[in-house]
CSV table of C-alpha atoms in Angstrom, one decimal:
chain,number,residue,atom,x,y,z
A,859,MET,CA,3.2,-23.5,-18.5
A,860,THR,CA,3.8,-19.9,-20.9
A,861,ARG,CA,6.1,-17.1,-20.2
A,862,SER,CA,5.4,-13.9,-20.2
A,863,PRO,CA,7.1,-10.6,-22.4
A,864,THR,CA,9.8,-9.2,-20.2
A,865,PRO,CA,9.7,-5.9,-19.0
A,866,GLN,CA,12.4,-4.2,-16.7
A,867,VAL,CA,10.2,-3.5,-14.6
A,868,LEU,CA,7.7,-6.2,-12.3
A,869,ILE,CA,4.8,-4.6,-9.9
A,870,VAL,CA,3.3,-7.7,-7.4
A,871,GLY,CA,0.2,-5.4,-5.8
A,872,ALA,CA,-1.6,-2.1,-7.7
A,873,GLY,CA,-2.9,-0.2,-4.1
A,874,PRO,CA,-1.9,3.4,-4.2
A,875,THR,CA,2.5,2.0,-3.5
A,876,GLY,CA,2.5,-0.9,-7.2
A,877,LEU,CA,0.9,2.5,-9.0
A,878,THR,CA,2.8,5.4,-7.4
A,879,ALA,CA,6.1,3.0,-8.9
A,880,ALA,CA,4.5,1.7,-11.9
A,881,CYS,CA,3.2,6.2,-13.2
A,882,THR,CA,7.3,6.7,-11.8
A,883,LEU,CA,8.7,4.3,-13.6
A,884,LEU,CA,6.2,5.0,-17.1
A,885,ARG,CA,7.0,8.1,-17.7
A,886,HIS,CA,11.1,7.9,-17.0
A,887,GLY,CA,10.0,5.4,-19.7
A,888,VAL,CA,10.7,2.3,-18.0
A,889,LYS,CA,9.3,-0.8,-18.6
A,890,VAL,CA,6.8,-1.8,-16.4
A,891,ARG,CA,4.4,-5.2,-15.6
A,892,VAL,CA,2.1,-5.0,-12.9
A,893,VAL,CA,-0.1,-8.0,-11.3
A,894,ASP,CA,-2.0,-7.9,-9.2
A,895,ARG,CA,-4.2,-10.5,-7.0
A,896,ARG,CA,-8.3,-8.2,-6.4
A,897,HIS,CA,-10.8,-7.9,-9.0
A,898,GLY,CA,-9.9,-4.3,-10.3
A,899,PRO,CA,-9.7,-1.2,-7.4
A,900,THR,CA,-11.1,-1.5,-3.7
A,901,GLY,CA,-14.0,0.3,-2.7
A,902,ALA,CA,-12.8,-0.6,1.5
A,903,PRO,CA,-12.3,2.5,3.4
A,904,LYS,CA,-9.2,1.9,3.6
A,905,ALA,CA,-6.5,4.4,4.6
A,906,LEU,CA,-8.2,8.5,4.6
A,907,ILE,CA,-5.0,10.9,5.0
A,908,LEU,CA,-2.5,11.3,2.6
A,909,TRP,CA,0.0,14.1,3.8
A,910,SER,CA,2.2,16.4,2.4
A,911,GLY,CA,4.7,14.4,2.1
A,912,ALA,CA,2.3,12.1,-0.1
A,913,LEU,CA,1.0,14.3,-1.8
A,914,GLU,CA,4.1,16.0,-3.0
A,915,VAL,CA,4.8,12.6,-5.4
A,916,LEU,CA,1.2,12.9,-6.8
A,917,ASP,CA,1.7,16.8,-7.7
A,918,ARG,CA,4.6,14.8,-9.5
A,919,LEU,CA,1.8,12.1,-11.1
A,920,GLU,CA,0.0,15.1,-11.6
A,921,THR,CA,-3.0,14.0,-10.1
A,922,ALA,CA,-2.6,15.8,-7.1
A,923,VAL,CA,-4.7,18.8,-8.0
A,924,ALA,CA,-7.4,16.1,-9.6
A,925,ILE,CA,-6.9,14.9,-5.3
A,926,GLY,CA,-8.0,17.4,-4.4
A,927,GLU,CA,-10.6,18.6,-6.0
A,928,ARG,CA,-12.2,15.2,-4.7
A,929,SER,CA,-11.2,15.8,-1.1
A,930,LEU,CA,-12.1,17.8,2.7
A,931,PRO,CA,-9.1,20.1,3.8
A,932,LEU,CA,-7.7,18.8,7.6
A,933,SER,CA,-7.5,21.7,9.7
A,934,GLY,CA,-6.4,20.0,12.5
A,935,ALA,CA,-7.1,17.0,15.1
A,936,SER,CA,-8.0,17.5,18.7
A,937,TYR,CA,-8.0,14.4,21.8
A,938,TRP,CA,-10.5,14.5,24.7
A,939,SER,CA,-10.3,12.6,27.7
A,940,ARG,CA,-14.1,11.7,29.5
A,941,GLY,CA,-15.9,14.3,27.5
A,942,ARG,CA,-13.7,16.7,27.7
A,943,ARG,CA,-11.0,18.2,25.4
A,944,ILE,CA,-7.5,17.9,26.5
A,945,ALA,CA,-4.9,18.7,23.1
A,946,GLY,CA,-5.4,19.5,19.8
A,947,LEU,CA,-3.1,20.9,17.5
A,948,GLY,CA,-3.3,22.8,14.1
A,949,PHE,CA,-2.2,21.7,10.4
A,950,GLY,CA,-1.8,23.9,7.5
A,951,ALA,CA,1.3,26.2,8.7
A,952,LEU,CA,4.4,23.8,7.1
A,953,ARG,CA,6.4,26.1,4.9
A,954,GLY,CA,8.3,25.2,2.2
A,955,THR,CA,6.2,23.6,0.1
A,956,ARG,CA,3.0,23.5,-2.2
A,957,PHE,CA,0.5,22.0,0.3
A,958,PRO,CA,0.7,23.2,4.1
A,959,GLY,CA,-1.8,21.2,5.1
A,960,PRO,CA,-2.9,17.1,4.9
A,961,LEU,CA,-5.8,16.1,3.0
A,962,CYS,CA,-9.1,13.9,4.0
A,963,VAL,CA,-9.7,11.6,0.6
A,964,PRO,CA,-10.6,7.6,0.6
A,965,GLN,CA,-8.1,5.3,-0.1
A,966,PRO,CA,-9.7,3.8,-3.3
A,967,VAL,CA,-9.9,7.6,-4.9
A,968,THR,CA,-6.4,8.2,-4.5
A,969,GLU,CA,-6.4,4.4,-5.8
A,970,GLU,CA,-9.2,5.9,-9.2
A,971,LEU,CA,-6.5,8.6,-10.0
A,972,LEU,CA,-4.4,6.7,-10.0
A,973,TYR,CA,-4.8,3.9,-11.7
A,974,GLU,CA,-6.7,6.5,-14.6
A,975,ARG,CA,-3.1,8.0,-14.7
A,976,LEU,CA,-2.0,4.9,-15.2
A,977,ILE,CA,-4.1,4.0,-18.0
A,978,GLN,CA,-3.2,7.8,-19.6
A,979,LEU,CA,0.6,6.7,-19.4
A,980,GLY,CA,0.6,3.1,-21.5
A,981,GLY,CA,0.8,1.3,-18.9
A,982,ALA,CA,-2.3,-1.3,-17.2
A,983,VAL,CA,-3.2,-4.1,-14.9
A,984,GLU,CA,-2.8,-7.5,-15.2
A,985,TRP,CA,-6.2,-8.4,-12.3
A,986,SER,CA,-6.9,-11.6,-10.8
A,987,THR,CA,-4.1,-12.4,-11.0
A,988,GLU,CA,-0.9,-13.3,-7.6
A,989,ALA,CA,3.0,-13.9,-7.5
A,990,GLU,CA,2.8,-17.9,-6.5
A,991,SER,CA,6.4,-18.6,-5.9
A,992,VAL,CA,10.1,-16.1,-6.4
A,993,THR,CA,13.7,-17.2,-7.5
A,994,VAL,CA,15.5,-14.4,-7.5
A,995,ALA,CA,19.1,-14.4,-9.2
A,996,ALA,CA,22.1,-12.0,-10.2
A,997,GLU,CA,20.8,-10.9,-12.8
A,998,GLU,CA,16.5,-11.1,-13.1
A,999,ALA,CA,13.6,-12.7,-10.7
A,1000,THR,CA,11.6,-15.5,-11.5
A,1001,VAL,CA,7.8,-15.2,-10.8
A,1002,VAL,CA,5.2,-18.4,-11.0
A,1003,LEU,CA,2.3,-16.2,-11.0
A,1004,LYS,CA,-1.2,-17.8,-11.4
A,1005,GLY,CA,-3.9,-15.5,-13.4
A,1006,PRO,CA,-7.4,-16.3,-14.3
A,1007,GLY,CA,-8.3,-19.5,-13.8
A,1008,GLY,CA,-6.1,-21.1,-11.9
A,1009,ASN,CA,-3.7,-20.5,-15.6
A,1010,PRO,CA,0.0,-20.6,-14.1
A,1011,SER,CA,2.3,-18.1,-16.2
A,1012,THR,CA,6.1,-17.6,-15.7
A,1013,ALA,CA,7.1,-13.4,-15.2
A,1014,ARG,CA,10.7,-13.0,-15.2
A,1015,ALA,CA,12.0,-9.1,-14.7
A,1016,ARG,CA,15.5,-7.4,-13.8
A,1017,TRP,CA,14.1,-5.8,-10.8
A,1018,LEU,CA,10.8,-6.6,-8.8
A,1019,ILE,CA,9.2,-4.6,-6.6
A,1020,ALA,CA,6.8,-5.8,-3.9
A,1021,ALA,CA,3.8,-3.5,-3.3
A,1022,ASP,CA,1.4,-5.8,-2.1
A,1023,GLY,CA,0.6,-5.3,1.6
A,1024,ALA,CA,2.2,-5.5,4.1
A,1025,HIS,CA,1.5,-8.8,4.9
A,1026,SER,CA,4.1,-9.2,1.2
A,1027,LYS,CA,3.5,-13.0,0.2
A,1028,VAL,CA,6.8,-11.6,-2.0
A,1029,ARG,CA,8.6,-10.4,1.4
A,1030,ALA,CA,7.6,-13.7,2.7
A,1031,VAL,CA,8.4,-16.3,0.1
A,1032,LEU,CA,12.0,-14.3,-0.4
A,1033,GLY,CA,12.1,-14.1,3.8
A,1034,ILE,CA,13.0,-10.7,4.5
A,1035,PRO,CA,11.9,-9.2,6.8
A,1036,PHE,CA,8.0,-6.2,7.7
A,1037,GLU,CA,10.5,-3.9,10.0
A,1038,GLY,CA,8.8,-2.4,12.5
A,1039,SER,CA,6.6,-3.3,15.5
A,1040,THR,CA,2.9,-3.4,15.9
A,1041,TYR,CA,-0.2,-3.1,17.7
A,1042,ALA,CA,-1.9,-6.0,18.2
A,1043,ARG,CA,-5.4,-4.7,18.1
A,1044,ASP,CA,-7.8,-5.4,15.4
A,1045,PHE,CA,-9.6,-1.3,14.2
A,1046,LEU,CA,-13.7,-1.7,13.5
A,1047,LEU,CA,-14.4,1.2,11.6
A,1048,GLY,CA,-17.9,2.0,9.3
A,1049,ASP,CA,-18.7,5.0,7.0
A,1050,GLY,CA,-21.8,6.7,7.5
A,1051,LEU,CA,-23.9,10.0,8.5
A,1052,LEU,CA,-23.8,10.6,12.2
A,1053,LYS,CA,-26.5,11.7,13.9
A,1054,ALA,CA,-25.3,13.5,17.1
A,1055,GLU,CA,-27.5,14.4,20.6
A,1056,GLY,CA,-27.7,17.5,23.3
A,1057,PRO,CA,-24.4,19.7,22.5
A,1058,THR,CA,-21.7,16.7,21.1
A,1059,ARG,CA,-20.5,18.8,18.3
A,1060,LEU,CA,-18.8,17.0,15.3
A,1061,PRO,CA,-16.3,17.5,14.3
A,1062,ALA,CA,-16.9,19.0,10.2
A,1063,ALA,CA,-12.5,19.4,9.3
A,1064,GLU,CA,-10.2,17.9,11.8
A,1065,ALA,CA,-9.4,15.0,13.0
A,1066,GLN,CA,-10.4,14.1,17.1
A,1067,TYR,CA,-9.9,11.4,19.0
A,1068,HIS,CA,-11.2,9.6,21.8
A,1069,LEU,CA,-8.8,8.4,24.6
A,1070,THR,CA,-9.8,6.0,27.6
A,1071,PRO,CA,-8.5,2.9,29.3
A,1072,ASP,CA,-10.2,0.7,27.0
A,1073,GLY,CA,-8.5,1.7,23.5
A,1074,VAL,CA,-9.3,4.9,21.2
A,1075,LEU,CA,-12.4,6.1,19.6
A,1076,VAL,CA,-12.0,7.7,16.0
A,1077,VAL,CA,-14.4,10.3,14.5
A,1078,VAL,CA,-13.1,12.2,11.3
A,1079,ALA,CA,-14.8,14.6,9.0
A,1080,LEU,CA,-15.3,13.2,4.9
A,1081,PRO,CA,-15.2,15.3,1.4
A,1082,GLU,CA,-17.8,14.2,0.2
A,1083,GLY,CA,-20.3,14.4,3.6
A,1084,GLY,CA,-20.7,12.5,6.5
A,1085,HIS,CA,-17.9,10.8,9.0
A,1086,ARG,CA,-15.9,7.9,9.5
A,1087,VAL,CA,-16.3,6.5,12.9
A,1088,PHE,CA,-13.1,3.5,13.9
A,1089,PHE,CA,-12.6,1.7,17.8
A,1090,ASP,CA,-10.1,-0.6,18.6
A,1091,LEU,CA,-10.6,-4.0,20.0
A,1092,PRO,CA,-8.6,-6.2,21.2
A,1093,ALA,CA,-7.2,-8.9,18.9
A,1094,GLY,CA,-8.9,-11.7,17.5
A,1095,SER,CA,-12.0,-10.4,18.9
A,1096,GLY,CA,-13.5,-9.0,15.5
A,1097,GLU,CA,-15.1,-12.2,13.2
A,1098,GLY,CA,-14.2,-10.2,10.4
A,1099,PRO,CA,-15.6,-8.0,7.9
A,1100,ARG,CA,-19.5,-7.8,8.0
A,1101,THR,CA,-21.9,-4.9,7.4
A,1102,THR,CA,-25.1,-2.8,9.1
A,1103,PRO,CA,-27.4,-1.1,8.5
A,1104,SER,CA,-26.7,3.2,8.0
A,1105,SER,CA,-28.4,6.2,7.3
A,1106,ARG,CA,-27.8,6.2,3.7
A,1107,GLY,CA,-29.7,3.7,2.5
A,1108,CYS,CA,-27.2,1.6,1.7
A,1109,SER,CA,-24.2,-1.0,4.1
A,1110,THR,CA,-21.5,0.4,6.2
A,1111,PRO,CA,-18.4,-1.5,6.8
A,1112,ALA,CA,-16.6,-2.0,9.4
A,1113,VAL,CA,-13.6,-4.4,8.7
A,1114,PRO,CA,-11.2,-5.4,12.0
A,1115,GLY,CA,-7.6,-4.5,11.1
A,1116,ALA,CA,-7.8,-1.9,9.2
A,1117,GLY,CA,-7.1,1.6,10.8
A,1118,PRO,CA,-7.3,5.8,9.2
């Protein structure tokens, strides 16, 4: 087992949270090391909306402009039941910020631009590297990492950031609970081109929620055309990720457990 150089901060997870933390620290001259068990940036259709607070953070990292160029400003949200619009609200009137309304931008785009910024700041991500165990002492954290090929190494850092998601292995090892509530539902989602029939109109720049006693179906316009559609099912109904043909001539993923 080898020992790696000691950074000031070790970040486990290179999603939007981990990349944002790494970029922020590097801008302030703090040495960081970032590891992620994935083989590279995500291509999965995960989160979709960036709200004003998140955009302000990204603006400080000098990525908000690039994100804005690849996003769709949302004008509002509407709520439907039995084919009738029953409520709605408008976006874009928030005061005291350069970003008065939310932007629709798929998570892979956000991760791509944050990753590019990380490289510009002199950082890197060690892909295919997973945290196997964590020990915390008074002055440092010791993490056993399993890298490509399964070779273990030991990393030490003054600070450890667990940015490895809601089901964080680091938090589980340390016994840190995930506070809050969860929904006992699975979500299926897919991105693609939709064809509306009759008087139905697809949303052009809004999030559209269709409410039923059995659950909710959501339709959101995408920046590059097409829409994202997702709906919920009772927990355990899904059988795992799968693909179906789409009108774009590619696969449209349906991922249980994912949200907007």
